[in-house]
GROMACS .gro file of C-alpha atoms in nm:
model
  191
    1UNK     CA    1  -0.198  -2.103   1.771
    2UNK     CA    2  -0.556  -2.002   1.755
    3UNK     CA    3  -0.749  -1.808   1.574
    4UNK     CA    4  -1.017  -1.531   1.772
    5UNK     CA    5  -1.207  -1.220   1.772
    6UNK     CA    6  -0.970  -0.922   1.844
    7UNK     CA    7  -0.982  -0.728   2.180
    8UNK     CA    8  -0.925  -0.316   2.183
    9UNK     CA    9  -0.611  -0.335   2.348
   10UNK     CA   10  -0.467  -0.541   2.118
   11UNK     CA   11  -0.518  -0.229   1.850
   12UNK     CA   12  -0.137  -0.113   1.845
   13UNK     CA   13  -0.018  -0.421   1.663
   14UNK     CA   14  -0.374  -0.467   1.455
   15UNK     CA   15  -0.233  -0.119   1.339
   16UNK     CA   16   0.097  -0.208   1.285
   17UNK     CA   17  -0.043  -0.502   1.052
   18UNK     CA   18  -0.286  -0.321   0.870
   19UNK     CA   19  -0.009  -0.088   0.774
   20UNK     CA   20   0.210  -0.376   0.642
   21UNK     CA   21  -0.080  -0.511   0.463
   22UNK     CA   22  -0.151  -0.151   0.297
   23UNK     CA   23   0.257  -0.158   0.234
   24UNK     CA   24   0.415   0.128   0.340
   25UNK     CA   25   0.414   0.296  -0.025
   26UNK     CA   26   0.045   0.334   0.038
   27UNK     CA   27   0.065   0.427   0.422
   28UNK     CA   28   0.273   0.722   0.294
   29UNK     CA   29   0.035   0.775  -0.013
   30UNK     CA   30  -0.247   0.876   0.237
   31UNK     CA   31  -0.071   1.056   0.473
   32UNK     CA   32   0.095   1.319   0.237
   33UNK     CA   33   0.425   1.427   0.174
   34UNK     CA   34   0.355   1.643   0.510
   35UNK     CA   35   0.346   1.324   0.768
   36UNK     CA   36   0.512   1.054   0.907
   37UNK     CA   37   0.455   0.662   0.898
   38UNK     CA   38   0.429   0.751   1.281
   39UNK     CA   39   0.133   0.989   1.240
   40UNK     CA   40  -0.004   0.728   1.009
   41UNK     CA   41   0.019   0.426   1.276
   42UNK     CA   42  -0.143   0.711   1.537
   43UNK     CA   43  -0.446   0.733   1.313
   44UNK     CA   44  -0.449   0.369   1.262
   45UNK     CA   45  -0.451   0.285   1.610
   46UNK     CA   46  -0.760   0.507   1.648
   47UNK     CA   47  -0.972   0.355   1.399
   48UNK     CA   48  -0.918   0.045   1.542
   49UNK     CA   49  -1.002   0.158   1.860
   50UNK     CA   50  -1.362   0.290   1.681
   51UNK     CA   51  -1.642   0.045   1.672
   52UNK     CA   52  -1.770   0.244   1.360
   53UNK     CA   53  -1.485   0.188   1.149
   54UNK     CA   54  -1.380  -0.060   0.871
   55UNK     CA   55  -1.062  -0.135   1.108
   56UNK     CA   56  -1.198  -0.201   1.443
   57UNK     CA   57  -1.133  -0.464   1.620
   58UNK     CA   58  -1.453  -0.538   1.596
   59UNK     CA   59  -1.386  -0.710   1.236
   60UNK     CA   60  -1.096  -0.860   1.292
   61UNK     CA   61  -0.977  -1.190   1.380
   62UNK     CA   62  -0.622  -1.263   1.486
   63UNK     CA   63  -0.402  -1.567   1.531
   64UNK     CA   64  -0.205  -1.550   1.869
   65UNK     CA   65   0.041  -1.797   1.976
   66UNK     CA   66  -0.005  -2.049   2.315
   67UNK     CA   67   0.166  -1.723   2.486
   68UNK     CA   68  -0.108  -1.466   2.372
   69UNK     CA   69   0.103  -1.332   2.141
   70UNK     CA   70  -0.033  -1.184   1.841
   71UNK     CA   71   0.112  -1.380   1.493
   72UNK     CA   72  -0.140  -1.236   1.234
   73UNK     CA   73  -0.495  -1.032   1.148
   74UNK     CA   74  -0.746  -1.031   0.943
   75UNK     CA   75  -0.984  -0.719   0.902
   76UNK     CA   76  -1.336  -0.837   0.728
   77UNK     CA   77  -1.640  -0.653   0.708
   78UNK     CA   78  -1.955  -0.684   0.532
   79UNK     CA   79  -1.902  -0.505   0.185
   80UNK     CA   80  -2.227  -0.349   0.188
   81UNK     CA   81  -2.138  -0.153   0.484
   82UNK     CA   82  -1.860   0.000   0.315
   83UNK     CA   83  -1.978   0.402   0.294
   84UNK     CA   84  -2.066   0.357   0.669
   85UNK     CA   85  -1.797   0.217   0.789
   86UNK     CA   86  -1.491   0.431   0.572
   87UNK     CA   87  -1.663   0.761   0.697
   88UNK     CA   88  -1.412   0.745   0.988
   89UNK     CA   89  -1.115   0.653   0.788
   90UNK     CA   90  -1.233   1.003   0.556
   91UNK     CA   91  -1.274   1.197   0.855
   92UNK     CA   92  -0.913   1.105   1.015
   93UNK     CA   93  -0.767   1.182   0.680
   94UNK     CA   94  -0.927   1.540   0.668
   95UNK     CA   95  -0.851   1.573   1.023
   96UNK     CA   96  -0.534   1.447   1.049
   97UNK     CA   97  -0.377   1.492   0.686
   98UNK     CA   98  -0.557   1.766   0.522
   99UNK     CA   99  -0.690   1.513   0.271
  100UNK     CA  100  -0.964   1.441   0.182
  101UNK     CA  101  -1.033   1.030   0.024
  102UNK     CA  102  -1.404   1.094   0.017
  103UNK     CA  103  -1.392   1.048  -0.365
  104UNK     CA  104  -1.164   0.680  -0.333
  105UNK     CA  105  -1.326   0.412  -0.569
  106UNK     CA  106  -1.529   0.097  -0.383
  107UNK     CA  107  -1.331  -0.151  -0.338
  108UNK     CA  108  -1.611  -0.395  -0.193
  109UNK     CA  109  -1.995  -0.383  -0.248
  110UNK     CA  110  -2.301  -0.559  -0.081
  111UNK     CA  111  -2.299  -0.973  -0.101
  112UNK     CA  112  -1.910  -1.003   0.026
  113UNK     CA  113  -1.751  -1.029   0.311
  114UNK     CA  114  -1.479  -0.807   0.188
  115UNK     CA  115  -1.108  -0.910   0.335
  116UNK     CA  116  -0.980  -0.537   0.367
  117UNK     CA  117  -0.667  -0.670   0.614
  118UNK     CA  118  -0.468  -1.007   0.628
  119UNK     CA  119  -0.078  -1.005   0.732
  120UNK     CA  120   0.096  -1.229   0.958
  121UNK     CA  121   0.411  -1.089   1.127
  122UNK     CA  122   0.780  -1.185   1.060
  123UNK     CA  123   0.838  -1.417   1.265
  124UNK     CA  124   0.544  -1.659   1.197
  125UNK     CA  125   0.498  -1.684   0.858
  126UNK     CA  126   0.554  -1.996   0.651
  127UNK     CA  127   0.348  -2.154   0.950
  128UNK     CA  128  -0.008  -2.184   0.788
  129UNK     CA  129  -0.132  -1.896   1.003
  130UNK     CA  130  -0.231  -1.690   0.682
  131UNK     CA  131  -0.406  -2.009   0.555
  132UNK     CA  132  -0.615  -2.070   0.931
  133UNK     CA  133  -0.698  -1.697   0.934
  134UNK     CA  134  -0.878  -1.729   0.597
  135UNK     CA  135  -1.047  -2.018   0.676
  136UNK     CA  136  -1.190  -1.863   0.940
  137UNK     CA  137  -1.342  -1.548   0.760
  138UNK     CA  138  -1.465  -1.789   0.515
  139UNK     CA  139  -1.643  -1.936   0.837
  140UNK     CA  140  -1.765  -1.605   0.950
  141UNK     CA  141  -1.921  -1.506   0.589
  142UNK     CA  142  -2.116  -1.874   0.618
  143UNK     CA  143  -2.258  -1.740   0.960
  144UNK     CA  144  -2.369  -1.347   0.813
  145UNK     CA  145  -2.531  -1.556   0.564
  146UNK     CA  146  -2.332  -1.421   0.270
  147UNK     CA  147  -2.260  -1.572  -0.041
  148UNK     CA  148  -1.912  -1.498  -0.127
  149UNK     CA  149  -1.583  -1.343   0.028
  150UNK     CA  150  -1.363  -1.079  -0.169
  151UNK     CA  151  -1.064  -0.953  -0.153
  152UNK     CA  152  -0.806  -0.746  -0.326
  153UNK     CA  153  -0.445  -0.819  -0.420
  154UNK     CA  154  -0.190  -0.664  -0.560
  155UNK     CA  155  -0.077  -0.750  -0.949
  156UNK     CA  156   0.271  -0.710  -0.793
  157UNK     CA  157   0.212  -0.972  -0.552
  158UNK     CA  158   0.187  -1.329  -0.692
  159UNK     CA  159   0.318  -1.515  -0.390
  160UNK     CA  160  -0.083  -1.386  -0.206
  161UNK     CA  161  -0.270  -1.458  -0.519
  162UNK     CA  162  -0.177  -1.821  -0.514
  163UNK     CA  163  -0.268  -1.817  -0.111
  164UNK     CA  164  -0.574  -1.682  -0.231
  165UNK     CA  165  -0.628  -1.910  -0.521
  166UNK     CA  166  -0.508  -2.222  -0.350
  167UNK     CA  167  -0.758  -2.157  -0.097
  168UNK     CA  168  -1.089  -2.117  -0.348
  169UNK     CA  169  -1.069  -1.749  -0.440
  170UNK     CA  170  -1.131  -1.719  -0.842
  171UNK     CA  171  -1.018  -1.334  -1.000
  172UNK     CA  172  -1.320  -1.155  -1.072
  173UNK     CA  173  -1.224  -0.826  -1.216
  174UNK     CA  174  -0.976  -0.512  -1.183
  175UNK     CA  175  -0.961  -0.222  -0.935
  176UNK     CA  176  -0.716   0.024  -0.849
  177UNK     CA  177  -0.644   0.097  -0.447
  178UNK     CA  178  -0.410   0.319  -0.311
  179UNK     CA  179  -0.243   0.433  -0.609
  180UNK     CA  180  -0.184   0.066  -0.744
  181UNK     CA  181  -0.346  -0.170  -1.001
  182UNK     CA  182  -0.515  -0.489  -0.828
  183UNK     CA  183  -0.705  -0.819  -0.878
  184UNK     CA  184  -1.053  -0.846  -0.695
  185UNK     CA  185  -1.098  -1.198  -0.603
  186UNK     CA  186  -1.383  -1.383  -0.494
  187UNK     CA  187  -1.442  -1.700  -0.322
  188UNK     CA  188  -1.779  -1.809  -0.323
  189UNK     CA  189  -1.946  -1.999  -0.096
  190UNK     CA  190  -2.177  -2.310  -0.179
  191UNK     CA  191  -2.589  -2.244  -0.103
   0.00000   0.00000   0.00000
């Protein structure tokens, strides 16, 4: 397995793990009772096909296997770009949707490298993969010269918050995403 920067035409399954990292609940939650999980993965697919969006493959890593196969994501982005880079996801929702998310709390500000993405698929989890991919953003926020890496995860979900925690990331506060209550964690990295 190793871990590397994402290529566009790996986007269809980037897509297909953002949207199991969202969960499906929220997937549905932004596309309205008037669209499908399909028209969902469509738009998805798009903005990671857009260099000017928080889920192009231009901020993700994945883990393939010795066979090229992709095993797992992780979409990370500077948290200080945030406005910037959601404007597409906004714009796809008006366009696509009818909605309009222009309004959606911050999730991220300026000094992280905010973890927006991280699932592995089925069939390789349990092998560290999750574990590598972090790593490796933690890597990547040492090189942008940032001092911390955040992420959020859901109060639902305490299997990822002891990943998270047994990695280095400390809880930092609340936030709401997506219709559901979260943990913003932090790790922070030493000057």
């Amino acid at each position: 397995m190793e871990i590397q920067s994402a290529h566009d035409f790996q986007a269809l399954s980037i897509a297909r793990l953002i949207m199991q990292a969202m969960n499906y609940d929220c997937c549905r939650y932004f596309a309205g009772p008037d669209h499908t999980l399909d028209d969902f993965e469509r738009v998805m697919t798009s903005l990671v096909l857009s260099e000017k969006s928080q889920y192009s493959y231009l901020n993700t890593l994945v883990a393939v296997d010795d066979e090229g196969g992709l095993c797992g994501m992780c979409v990370s982005y500077d948290g200080g770009r945030l406005h910037e880079l959601r404007k597409a996801f906004v714009d796809a929702a008006k366009e696509n949707f009818g909605r309009d998310f222009s309004g959606m709390p911050d999730e991220t500000s300026a000094g992280e490298l905010y973890i927006d993405s991280l699932a592995v698929t089925e069939c390789c989890r349990g092998k560290g993969i999750a574990t590598s991919l972090l790593k490796a953003v933690v890597e990547k926020a040492k090189a942008m010269g940032l001092p911390a890496v955040g992420l959020l995860v859901d109060k639902g979900n305490p299997k990822a918050e002891k990943l998270y925690e047994r990695i280095g990331f400390k809880y930092v506060g609340d936030n709401d995403w997506g219709g559901h209550p979260m943990k913003h964690m932090q790790y922070t990295l030493q000057p």
